[in-house]
mmCIF file of C-alpha atoms and ligand atoms in Angstrom:
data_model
loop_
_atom_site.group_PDB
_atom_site.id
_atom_site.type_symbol
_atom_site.label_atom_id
_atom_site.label_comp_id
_atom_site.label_asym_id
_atom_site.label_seq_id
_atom_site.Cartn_x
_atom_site.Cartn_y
_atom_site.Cartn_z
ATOM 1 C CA UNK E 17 119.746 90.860 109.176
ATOM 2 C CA UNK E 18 122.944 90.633 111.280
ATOM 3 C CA UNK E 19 125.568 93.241 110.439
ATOM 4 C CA UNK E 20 128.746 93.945 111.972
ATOM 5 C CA UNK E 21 127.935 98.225 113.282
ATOM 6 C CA UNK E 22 130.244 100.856 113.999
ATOM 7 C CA UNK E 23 128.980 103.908 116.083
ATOM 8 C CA UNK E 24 131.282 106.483 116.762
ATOM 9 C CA UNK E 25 135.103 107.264 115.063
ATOM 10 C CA UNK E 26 137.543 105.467 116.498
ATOM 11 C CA UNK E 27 134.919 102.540 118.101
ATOM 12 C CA UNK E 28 134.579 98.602 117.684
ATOM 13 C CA UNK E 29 132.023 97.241 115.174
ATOM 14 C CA UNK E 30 129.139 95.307 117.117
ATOM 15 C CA UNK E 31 126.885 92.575 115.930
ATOM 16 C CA UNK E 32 123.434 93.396 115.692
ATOM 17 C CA UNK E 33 120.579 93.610 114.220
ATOM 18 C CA UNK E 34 120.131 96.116 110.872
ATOM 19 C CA UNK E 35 117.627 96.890 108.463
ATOM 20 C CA UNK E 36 117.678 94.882 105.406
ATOM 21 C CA UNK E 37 118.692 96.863 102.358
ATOM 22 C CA UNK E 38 116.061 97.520 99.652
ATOM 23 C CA UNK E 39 117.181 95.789 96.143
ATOM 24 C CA UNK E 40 116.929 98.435 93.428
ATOM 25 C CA UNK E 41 116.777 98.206 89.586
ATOM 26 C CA UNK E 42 120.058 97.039 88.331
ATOM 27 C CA UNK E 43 121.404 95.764 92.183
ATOM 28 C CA UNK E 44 121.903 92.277 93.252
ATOM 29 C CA UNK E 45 121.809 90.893 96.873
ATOM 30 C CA UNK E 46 124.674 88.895 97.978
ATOM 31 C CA UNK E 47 125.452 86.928 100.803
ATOM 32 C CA UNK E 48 127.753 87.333 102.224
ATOM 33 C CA UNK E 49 130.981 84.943 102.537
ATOM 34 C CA UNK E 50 134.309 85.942 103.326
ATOM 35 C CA UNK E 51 135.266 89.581 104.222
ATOM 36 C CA UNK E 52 139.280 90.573 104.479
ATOM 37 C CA UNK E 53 140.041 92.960 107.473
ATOM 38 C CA UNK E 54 142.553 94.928 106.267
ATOM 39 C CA UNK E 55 144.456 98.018 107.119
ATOM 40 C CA UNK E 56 143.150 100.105 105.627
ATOM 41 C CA UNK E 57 139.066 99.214 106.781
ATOM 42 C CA UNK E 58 141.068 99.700 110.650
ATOM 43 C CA UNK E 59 142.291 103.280 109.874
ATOM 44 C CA UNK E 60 138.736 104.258 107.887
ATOM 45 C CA UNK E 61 136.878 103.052 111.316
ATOM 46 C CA UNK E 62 139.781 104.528 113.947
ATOM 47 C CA UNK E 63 139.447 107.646 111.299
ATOM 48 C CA UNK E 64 143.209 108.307 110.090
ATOM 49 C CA UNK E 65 142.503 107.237 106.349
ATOM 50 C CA UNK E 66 142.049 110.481 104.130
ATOM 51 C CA UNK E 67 138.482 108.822 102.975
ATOM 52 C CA UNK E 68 137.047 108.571 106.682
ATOM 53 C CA UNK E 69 135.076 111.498 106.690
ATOM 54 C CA UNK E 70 132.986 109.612 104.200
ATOM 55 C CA UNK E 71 132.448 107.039 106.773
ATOM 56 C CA UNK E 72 132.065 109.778 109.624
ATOM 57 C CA UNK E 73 129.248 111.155 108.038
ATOM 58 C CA UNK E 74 127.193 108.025 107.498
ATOM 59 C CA UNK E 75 127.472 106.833 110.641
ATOM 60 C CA UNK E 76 126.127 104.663 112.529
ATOM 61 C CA UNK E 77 127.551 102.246 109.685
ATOM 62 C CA UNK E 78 129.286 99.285 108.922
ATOM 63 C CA UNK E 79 133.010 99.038 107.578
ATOM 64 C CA UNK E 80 134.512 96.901 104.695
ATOM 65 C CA UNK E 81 133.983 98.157 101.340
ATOM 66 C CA UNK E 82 134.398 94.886 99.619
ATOM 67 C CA UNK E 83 133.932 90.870 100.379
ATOM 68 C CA UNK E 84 133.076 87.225 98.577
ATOM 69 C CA UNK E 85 129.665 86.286 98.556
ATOM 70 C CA UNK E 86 127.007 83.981 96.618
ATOM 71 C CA UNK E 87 124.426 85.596 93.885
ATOM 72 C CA UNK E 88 120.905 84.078 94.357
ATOM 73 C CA UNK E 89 121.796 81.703 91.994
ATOM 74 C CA UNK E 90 124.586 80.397 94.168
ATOM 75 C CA UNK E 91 127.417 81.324 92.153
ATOM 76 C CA UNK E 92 130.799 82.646 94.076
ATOM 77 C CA UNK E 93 131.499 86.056 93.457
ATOM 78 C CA UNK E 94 133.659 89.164 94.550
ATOM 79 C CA UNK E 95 131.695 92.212 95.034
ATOM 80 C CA UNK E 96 132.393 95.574 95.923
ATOM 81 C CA UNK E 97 132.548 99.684 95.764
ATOM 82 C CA UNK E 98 130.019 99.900 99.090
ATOM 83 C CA UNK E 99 129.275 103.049 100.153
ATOM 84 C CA UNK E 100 129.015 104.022 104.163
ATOM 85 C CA UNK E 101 126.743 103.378 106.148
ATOM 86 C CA UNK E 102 126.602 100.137 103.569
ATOM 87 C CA UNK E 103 129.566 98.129 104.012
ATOM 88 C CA UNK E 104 130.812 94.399 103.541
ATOM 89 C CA UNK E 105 130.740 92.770 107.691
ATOM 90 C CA UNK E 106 127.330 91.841 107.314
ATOM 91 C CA UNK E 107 124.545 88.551 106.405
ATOM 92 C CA UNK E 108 124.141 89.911 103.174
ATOM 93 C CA UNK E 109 124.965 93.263 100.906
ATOM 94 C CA UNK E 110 122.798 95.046 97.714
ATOM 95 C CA UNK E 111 125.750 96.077 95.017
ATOM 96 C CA UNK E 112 125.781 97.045 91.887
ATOM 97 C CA UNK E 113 124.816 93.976 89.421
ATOM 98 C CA UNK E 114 128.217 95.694 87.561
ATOM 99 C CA UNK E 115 130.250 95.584 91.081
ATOM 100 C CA UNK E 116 130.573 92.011 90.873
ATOM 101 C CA UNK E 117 132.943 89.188 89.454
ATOM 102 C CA UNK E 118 133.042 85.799 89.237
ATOM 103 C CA UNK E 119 135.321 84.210 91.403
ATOM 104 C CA UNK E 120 137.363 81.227 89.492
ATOM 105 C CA UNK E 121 136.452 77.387 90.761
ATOM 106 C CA UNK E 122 139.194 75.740 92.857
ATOM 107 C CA UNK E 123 139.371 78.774 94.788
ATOM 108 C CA UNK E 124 138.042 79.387 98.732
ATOM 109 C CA UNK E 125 135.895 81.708 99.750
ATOM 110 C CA UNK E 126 138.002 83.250 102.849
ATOM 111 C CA UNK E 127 141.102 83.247 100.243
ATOM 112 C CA UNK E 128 139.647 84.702 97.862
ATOM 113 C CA UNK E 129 138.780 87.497 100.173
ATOM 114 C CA UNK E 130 142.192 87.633 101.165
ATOM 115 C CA UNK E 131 143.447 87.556 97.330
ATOM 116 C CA UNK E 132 143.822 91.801 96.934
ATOM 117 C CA UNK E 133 147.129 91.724 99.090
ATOM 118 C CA UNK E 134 148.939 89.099 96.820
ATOM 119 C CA UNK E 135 147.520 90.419 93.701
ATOM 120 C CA UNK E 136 148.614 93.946 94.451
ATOM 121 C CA UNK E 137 152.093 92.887 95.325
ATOM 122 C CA UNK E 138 152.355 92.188 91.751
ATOM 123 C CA UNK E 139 152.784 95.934 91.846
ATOM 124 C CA UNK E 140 156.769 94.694 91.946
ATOM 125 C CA UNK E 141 156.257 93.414 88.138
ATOM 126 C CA UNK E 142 152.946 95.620 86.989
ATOM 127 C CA UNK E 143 154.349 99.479 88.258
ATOM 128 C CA UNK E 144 157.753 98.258 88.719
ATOM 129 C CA UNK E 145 158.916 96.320 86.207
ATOM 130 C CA UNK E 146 160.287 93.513 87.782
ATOM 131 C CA UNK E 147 162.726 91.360 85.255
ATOM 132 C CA UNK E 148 163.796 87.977 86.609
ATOM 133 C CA UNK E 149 166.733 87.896 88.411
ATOM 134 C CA UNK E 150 167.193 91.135 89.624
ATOM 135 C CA UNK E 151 167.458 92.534 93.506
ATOM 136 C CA UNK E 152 164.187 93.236 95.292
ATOM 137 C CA UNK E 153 164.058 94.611 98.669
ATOM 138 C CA UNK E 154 160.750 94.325 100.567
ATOM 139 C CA UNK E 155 160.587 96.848 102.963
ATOM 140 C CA UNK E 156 157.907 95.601 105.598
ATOM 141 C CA UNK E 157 157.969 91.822 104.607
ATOM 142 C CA UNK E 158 156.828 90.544 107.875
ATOM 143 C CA UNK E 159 153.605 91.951 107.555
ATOM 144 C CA UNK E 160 150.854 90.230 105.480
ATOM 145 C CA UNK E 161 151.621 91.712 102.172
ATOM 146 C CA UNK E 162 154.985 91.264 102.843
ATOM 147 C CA UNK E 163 155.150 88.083 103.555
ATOM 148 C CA UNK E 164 152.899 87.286 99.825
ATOM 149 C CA UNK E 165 155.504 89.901 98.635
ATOM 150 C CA UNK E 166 158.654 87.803 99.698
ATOM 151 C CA UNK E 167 156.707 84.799 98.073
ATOM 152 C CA UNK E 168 155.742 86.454 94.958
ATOM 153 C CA UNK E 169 159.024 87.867 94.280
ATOM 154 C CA UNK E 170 160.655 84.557 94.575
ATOM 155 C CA UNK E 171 157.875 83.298 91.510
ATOM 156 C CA UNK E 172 158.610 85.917 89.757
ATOM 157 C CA UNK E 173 162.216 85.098 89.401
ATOM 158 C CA UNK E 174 163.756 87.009 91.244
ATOM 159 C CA UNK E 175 167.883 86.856 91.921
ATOM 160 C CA UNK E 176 167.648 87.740 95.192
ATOM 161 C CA UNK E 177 165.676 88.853 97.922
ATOM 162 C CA UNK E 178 165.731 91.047 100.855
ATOM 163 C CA UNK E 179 163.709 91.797 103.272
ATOM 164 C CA UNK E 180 162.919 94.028 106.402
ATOM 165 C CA UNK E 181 161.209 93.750 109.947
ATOM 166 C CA UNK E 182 161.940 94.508 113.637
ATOM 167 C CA UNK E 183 160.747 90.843 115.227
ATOM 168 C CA UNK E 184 163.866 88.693 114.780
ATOM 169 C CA UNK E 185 161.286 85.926 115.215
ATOM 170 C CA UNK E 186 159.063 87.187 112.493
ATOM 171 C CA UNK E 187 162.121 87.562 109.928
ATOM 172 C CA UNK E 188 163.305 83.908 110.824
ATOM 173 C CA UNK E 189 160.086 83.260 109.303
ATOM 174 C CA UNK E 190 160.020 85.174 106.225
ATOM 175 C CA UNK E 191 163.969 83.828 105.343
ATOM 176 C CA UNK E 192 162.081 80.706 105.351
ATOM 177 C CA UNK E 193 159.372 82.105 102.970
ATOM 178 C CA UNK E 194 162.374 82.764 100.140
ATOM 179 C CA UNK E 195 164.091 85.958 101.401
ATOM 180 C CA UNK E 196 168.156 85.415 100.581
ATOM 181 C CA UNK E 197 168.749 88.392 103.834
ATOM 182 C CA UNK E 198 167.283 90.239 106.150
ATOM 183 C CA UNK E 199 167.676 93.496 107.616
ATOM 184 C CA UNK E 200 166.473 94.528 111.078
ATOM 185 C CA UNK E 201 164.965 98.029 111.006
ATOM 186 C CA UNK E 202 164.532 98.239 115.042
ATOM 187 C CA UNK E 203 168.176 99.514 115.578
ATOM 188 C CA UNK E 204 169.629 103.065 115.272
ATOM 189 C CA UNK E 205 169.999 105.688 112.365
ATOM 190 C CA UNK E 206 173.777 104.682 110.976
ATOM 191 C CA UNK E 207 173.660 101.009 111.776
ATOM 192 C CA UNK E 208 170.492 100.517 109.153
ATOM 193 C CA UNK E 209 171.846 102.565 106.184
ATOM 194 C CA UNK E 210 174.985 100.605 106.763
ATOM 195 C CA UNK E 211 172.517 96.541 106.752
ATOM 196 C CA UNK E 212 170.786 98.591 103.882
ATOM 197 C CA UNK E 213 174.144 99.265 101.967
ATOM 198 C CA UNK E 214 175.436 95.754 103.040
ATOM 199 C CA UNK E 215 173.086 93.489 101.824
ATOM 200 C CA UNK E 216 171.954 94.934 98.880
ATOM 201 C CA UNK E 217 174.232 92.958 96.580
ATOM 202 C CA UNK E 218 174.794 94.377 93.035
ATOM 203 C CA UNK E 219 172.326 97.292 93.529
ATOM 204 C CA UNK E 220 168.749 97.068 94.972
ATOM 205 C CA UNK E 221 166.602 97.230 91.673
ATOM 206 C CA UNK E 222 163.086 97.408 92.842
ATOM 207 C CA UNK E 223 161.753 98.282 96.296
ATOM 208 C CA UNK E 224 158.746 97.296 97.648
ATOM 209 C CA UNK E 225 157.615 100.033 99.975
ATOM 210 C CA UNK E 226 154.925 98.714 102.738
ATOM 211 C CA UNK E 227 156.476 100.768 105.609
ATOM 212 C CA UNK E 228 157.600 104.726 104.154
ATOM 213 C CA UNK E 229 158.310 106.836 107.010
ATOM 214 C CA UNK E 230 161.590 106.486 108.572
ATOM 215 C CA UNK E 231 162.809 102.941 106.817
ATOM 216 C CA UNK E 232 162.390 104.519 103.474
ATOM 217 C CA UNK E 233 163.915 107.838 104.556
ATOM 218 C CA UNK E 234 167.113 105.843 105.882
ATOM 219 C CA UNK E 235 166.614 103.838 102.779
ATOM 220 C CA UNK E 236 167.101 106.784 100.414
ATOM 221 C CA UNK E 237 169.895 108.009 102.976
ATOM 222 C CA UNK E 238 171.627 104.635 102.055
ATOM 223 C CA UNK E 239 171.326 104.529 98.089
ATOM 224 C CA UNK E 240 173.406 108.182 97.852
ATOM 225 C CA UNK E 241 176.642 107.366 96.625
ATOM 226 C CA UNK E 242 179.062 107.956 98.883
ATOM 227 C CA UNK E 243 181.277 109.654 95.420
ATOM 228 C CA UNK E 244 180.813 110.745 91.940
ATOM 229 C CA UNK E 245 179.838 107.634 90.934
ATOM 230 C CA UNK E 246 176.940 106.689 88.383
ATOM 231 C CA UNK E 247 174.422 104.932 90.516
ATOM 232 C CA UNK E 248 172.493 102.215 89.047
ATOM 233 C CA UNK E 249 168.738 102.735 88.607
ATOM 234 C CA UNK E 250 166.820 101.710 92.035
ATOM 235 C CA UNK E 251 162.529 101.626 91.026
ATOM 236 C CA UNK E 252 160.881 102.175 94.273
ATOM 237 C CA UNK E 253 157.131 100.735 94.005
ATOM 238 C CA UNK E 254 154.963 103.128 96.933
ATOM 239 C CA UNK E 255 152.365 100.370 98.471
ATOM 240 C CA UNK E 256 151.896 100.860 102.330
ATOM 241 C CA UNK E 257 152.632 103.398 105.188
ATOM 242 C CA UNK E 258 153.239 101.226 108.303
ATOM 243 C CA UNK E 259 155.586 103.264 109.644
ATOM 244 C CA UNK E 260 154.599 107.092 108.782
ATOM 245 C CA UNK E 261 152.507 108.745 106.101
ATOM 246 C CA UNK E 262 155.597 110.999 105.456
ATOM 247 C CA UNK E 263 159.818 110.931 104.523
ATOM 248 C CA UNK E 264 161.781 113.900 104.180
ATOM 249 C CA UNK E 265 163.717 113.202 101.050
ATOM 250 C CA UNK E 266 166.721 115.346 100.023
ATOM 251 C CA UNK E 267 167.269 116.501 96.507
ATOM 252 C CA UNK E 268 170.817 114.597 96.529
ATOM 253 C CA UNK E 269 168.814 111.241 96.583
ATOM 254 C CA UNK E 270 166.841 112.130 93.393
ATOM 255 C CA UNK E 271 169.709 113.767 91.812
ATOM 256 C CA UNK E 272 172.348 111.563 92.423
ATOM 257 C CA UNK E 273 170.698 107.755 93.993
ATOM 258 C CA UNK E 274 169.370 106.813 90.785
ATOM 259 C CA UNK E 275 166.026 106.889 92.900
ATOM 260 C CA UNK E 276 162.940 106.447 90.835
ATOM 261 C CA UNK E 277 159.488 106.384 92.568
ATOM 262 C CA UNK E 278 156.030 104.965 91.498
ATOM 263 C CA UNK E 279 152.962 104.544 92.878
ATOM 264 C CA UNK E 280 151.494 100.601 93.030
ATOM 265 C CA UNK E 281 148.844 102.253 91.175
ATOM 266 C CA UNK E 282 151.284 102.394 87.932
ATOM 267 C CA UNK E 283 149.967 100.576 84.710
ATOM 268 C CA UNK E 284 147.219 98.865 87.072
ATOM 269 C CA UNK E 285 144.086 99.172 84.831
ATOM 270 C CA UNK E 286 146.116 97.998 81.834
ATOM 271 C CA UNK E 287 148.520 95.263 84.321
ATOM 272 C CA UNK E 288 146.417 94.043 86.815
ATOM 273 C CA UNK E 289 143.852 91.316 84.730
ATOM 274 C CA UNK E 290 146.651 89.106 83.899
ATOM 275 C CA UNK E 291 148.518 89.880 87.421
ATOM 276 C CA UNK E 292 145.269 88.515 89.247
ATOM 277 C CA UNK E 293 145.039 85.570 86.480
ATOM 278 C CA UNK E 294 148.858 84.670 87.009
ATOM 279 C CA UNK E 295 148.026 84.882 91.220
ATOM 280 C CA UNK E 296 145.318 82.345 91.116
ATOM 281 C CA UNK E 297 146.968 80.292 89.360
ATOM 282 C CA UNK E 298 149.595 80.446 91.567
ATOM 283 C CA UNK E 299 147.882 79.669 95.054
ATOM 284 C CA UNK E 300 145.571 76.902 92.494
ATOM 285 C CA UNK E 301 148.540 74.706 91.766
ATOM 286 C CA UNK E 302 149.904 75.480 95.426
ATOM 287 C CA UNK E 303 153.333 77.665 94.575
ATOM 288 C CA UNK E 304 151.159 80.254 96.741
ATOM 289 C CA UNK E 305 149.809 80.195 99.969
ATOM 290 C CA UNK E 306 147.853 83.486 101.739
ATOM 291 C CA UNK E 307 147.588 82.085 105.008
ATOM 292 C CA UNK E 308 144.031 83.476 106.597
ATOM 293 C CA UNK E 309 142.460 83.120 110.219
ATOM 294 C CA UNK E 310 138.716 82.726 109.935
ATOM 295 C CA UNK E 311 135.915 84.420 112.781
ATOM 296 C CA UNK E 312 132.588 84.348 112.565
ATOM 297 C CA UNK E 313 130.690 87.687 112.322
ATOM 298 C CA UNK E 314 128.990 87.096 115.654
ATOM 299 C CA UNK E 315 132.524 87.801 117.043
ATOM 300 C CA UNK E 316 133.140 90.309 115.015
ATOM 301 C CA UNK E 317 133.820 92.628 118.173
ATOM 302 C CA UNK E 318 136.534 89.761 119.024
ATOM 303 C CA UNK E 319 137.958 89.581 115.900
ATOM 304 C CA UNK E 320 138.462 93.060 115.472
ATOM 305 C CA UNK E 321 140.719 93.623 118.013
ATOM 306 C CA UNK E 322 143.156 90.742 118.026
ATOM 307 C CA UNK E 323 146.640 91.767 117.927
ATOM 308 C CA UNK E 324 148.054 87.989 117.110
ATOM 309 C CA UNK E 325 148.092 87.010 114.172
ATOM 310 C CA UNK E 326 151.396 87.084 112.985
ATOM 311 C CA UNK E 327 151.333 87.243 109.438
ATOM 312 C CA UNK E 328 147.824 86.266 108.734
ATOM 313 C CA UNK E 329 144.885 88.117 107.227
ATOM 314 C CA UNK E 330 141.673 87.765 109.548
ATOM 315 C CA UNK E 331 138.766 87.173 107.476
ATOM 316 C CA UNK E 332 135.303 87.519 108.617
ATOM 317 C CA UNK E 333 132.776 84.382 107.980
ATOM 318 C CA UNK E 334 129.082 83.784 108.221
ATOM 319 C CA UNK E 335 128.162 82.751 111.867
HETATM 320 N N1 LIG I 22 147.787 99.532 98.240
HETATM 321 C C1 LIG I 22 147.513 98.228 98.371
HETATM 322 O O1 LIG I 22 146.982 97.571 97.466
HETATM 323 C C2 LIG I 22 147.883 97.548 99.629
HETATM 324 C C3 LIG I 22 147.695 96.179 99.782
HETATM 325 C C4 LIG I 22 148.102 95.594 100.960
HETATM 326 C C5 LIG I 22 148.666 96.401 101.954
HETATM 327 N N2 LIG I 22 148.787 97.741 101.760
HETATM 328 C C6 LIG I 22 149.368 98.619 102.784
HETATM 329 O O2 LIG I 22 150.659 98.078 103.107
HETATM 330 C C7 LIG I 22 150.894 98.217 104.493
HETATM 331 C C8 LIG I 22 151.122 96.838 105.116
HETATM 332 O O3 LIG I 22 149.934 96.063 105.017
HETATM 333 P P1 LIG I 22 149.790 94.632 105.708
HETATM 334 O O4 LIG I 22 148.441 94.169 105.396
HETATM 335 O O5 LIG I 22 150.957 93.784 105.383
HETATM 336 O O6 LIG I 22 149.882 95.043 107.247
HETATM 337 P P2 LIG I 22 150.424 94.233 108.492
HETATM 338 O O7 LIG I 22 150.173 92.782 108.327
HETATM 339 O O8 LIG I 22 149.871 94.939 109.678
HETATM 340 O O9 LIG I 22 152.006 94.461 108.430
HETATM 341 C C9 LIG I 22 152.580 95.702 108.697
HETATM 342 C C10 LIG I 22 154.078 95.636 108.513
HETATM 343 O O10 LIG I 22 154.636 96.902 108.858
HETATM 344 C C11 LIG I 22 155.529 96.749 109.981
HETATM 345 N N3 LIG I 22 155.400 97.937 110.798
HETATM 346 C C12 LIG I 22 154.288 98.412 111.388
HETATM 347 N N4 LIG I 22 154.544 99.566 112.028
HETATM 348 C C13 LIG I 22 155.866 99.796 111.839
HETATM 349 C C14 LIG I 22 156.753 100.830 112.263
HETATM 350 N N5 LIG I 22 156.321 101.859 113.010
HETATM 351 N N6 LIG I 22 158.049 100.766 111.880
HETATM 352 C C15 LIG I 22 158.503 99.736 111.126
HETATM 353 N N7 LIG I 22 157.709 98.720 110.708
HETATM 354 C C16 LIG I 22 156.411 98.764 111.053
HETATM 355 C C17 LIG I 22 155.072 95.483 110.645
HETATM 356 O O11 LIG I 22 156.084 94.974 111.451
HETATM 357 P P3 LIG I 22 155.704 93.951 112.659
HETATM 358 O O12 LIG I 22 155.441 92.629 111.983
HETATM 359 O O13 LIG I 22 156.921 93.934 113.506
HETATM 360 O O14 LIG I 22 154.487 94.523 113.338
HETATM 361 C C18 LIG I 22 154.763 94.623 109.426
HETATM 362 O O15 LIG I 22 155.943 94.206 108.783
HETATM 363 C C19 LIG I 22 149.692 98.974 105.053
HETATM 364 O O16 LIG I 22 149.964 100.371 105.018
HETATM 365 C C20 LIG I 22 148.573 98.632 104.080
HETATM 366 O O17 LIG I 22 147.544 99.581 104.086
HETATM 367 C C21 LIG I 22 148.430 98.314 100.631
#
């Protein structure tokens, strides 16, 4: 079969030919779909993501851990928990009979694939707590999570929205997704805690965190109270590291901010079922849209590499 192979840490997947994958007691084979290139397959492959060595080790393999595919029987399902040097960018994948679900009718396969980002920015509601018509900023909404974020917060009911980039272009854009303002994080030090402190209304009550690093440090910077003031409670959800895998955060912002931090991973297991039932019927009825770009796996090399898509997940296709 066809697979999409990486070689080395750090290289570009090529399509060629692999070895097809004995079927064992208890495994299925798929076809293969719709894969969703995400983040966090880039930084396994390039060899920054704390489970790379994994991938290191098995190589020569192929990335993606998870995808949309059909069961011999032709039925559309999500599959997943490959193991290097198995992985999702190829014709077809053995899994786990257990590893897969049923994808619901009316849905796509490429958005399906493309589904995880919107249903884990339910994180806002799930680890969060989001009640409607509170103040949610979403730090790193031009990105594609972001963007979902912007338009999930907005169905959730939301009072009002803000959100953060550095592309005035790309934050035009996500004001026109719902977001009420929009804070520009490309300037210096005092002049974002000051757009922070500005535009946050009554009180930010949940953050959506896709950036940490310096935005969130300056972010924490902002929500100290400037006097001995009682500041209301601020629930930061943790989701994404754009900008640095690290803050510095000073005891004054726990002690005094009313800063409380969770991980998206908060109440998932228990949460997430009825989040990923409320998100499909969301982008069923058309409140939601994940915008995807499509590429075959022959030009997977291609595909890989682009730098332009502005918003929009690239998801891998037969081809
Ligand atoms: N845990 C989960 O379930 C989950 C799900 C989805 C995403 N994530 C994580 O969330 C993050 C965003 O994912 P995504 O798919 O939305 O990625 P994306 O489409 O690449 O968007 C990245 C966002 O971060 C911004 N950004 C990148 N580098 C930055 C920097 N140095 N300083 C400030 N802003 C920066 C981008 O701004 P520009 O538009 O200007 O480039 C964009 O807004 C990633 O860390 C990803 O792994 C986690």
């Amino acid at each position: 079969m066809k697979a999409a192979v990486v070689d080395r840490l750090g290289g570009t997947p090529q399509y060629r030919d692999v070895g097809e994958p004995p079927v064992h007691d208890g495994e299925v084979r798929v076809t293969v779909a719709a894969v969703a290139v995400e983040n966090v397959d880039r930084a396994i492959v390039a060899g920054t993501h704390y489970t790379a060595a994994e991938f290191q080790s098995a190589l020569p393999a192929i990335p993606c851990f998870d995808g949309i595919g059909h069961l011999p029987d032709g039925s559309l399902v999500g599959f997943g928990g490959l193991k290097p040097p198995q992985g999702a960018l190829a014709e077809h994948v053995i899994v786990p009979a257990t590893h897969t679900v049923p994808i619901p009718d009316g849905i796509e396969p490429p958005t399906a694939a493309a589904l995880s980002s919107a249903i884990s920015a339910m994180c806002m509601r799930t680890a969060a707590g989001l009640t409607a018509g509170e103040t949610v900023l979403i730090q790193g909404a031009t990105g594609v999570a972001g963007r979902l974020a912007v338009q999930i917060a907005r169905l959730l009911g939301a009072g009002r929205i803000v959100a953060t980039g550095r592309d005035r272009a790309a934050l035009d854009e996500v004001a026109a997704l719902g977001a009420d303002a929009v804070i520009d994080t490309a300037v210096d030090e005092d002049r974002l805690v000051r757009a922070f402190r500005e535009n946050a209304g009554q009180g930010y009550d949940v953050v959506v965190d896709y950036l940490w690093g310096r935005p969130a440090e300056l972010l924490t910077r902002a929500l100290v109270p400037d006097s001995f003031a009682l500041a209301k409670p601020t629930r930061l959800v943790q989701i994404g590291e754009s900008a640095g895998p690290a803050v510095r955060l000073t005891a004054d912002a726990l002690r005094t901010s009313g800063l409380e931090i969770y991980g998206a991973a908060r109440n998932a297991a228990a949460a997430m079922p009825a989040a990923y039932r409320q998100v499909v019927d969301w982008v069923r009825d058309g409140a939601l849209t994940i915008p995807v770009t499509t590429m075959p796996l022959s030009l997977v090399a291609e595909a890989w590499n682009r730098t332009d898509l502005r918003g929009r997940r690239l998801v891998v296709v037969p081809g």
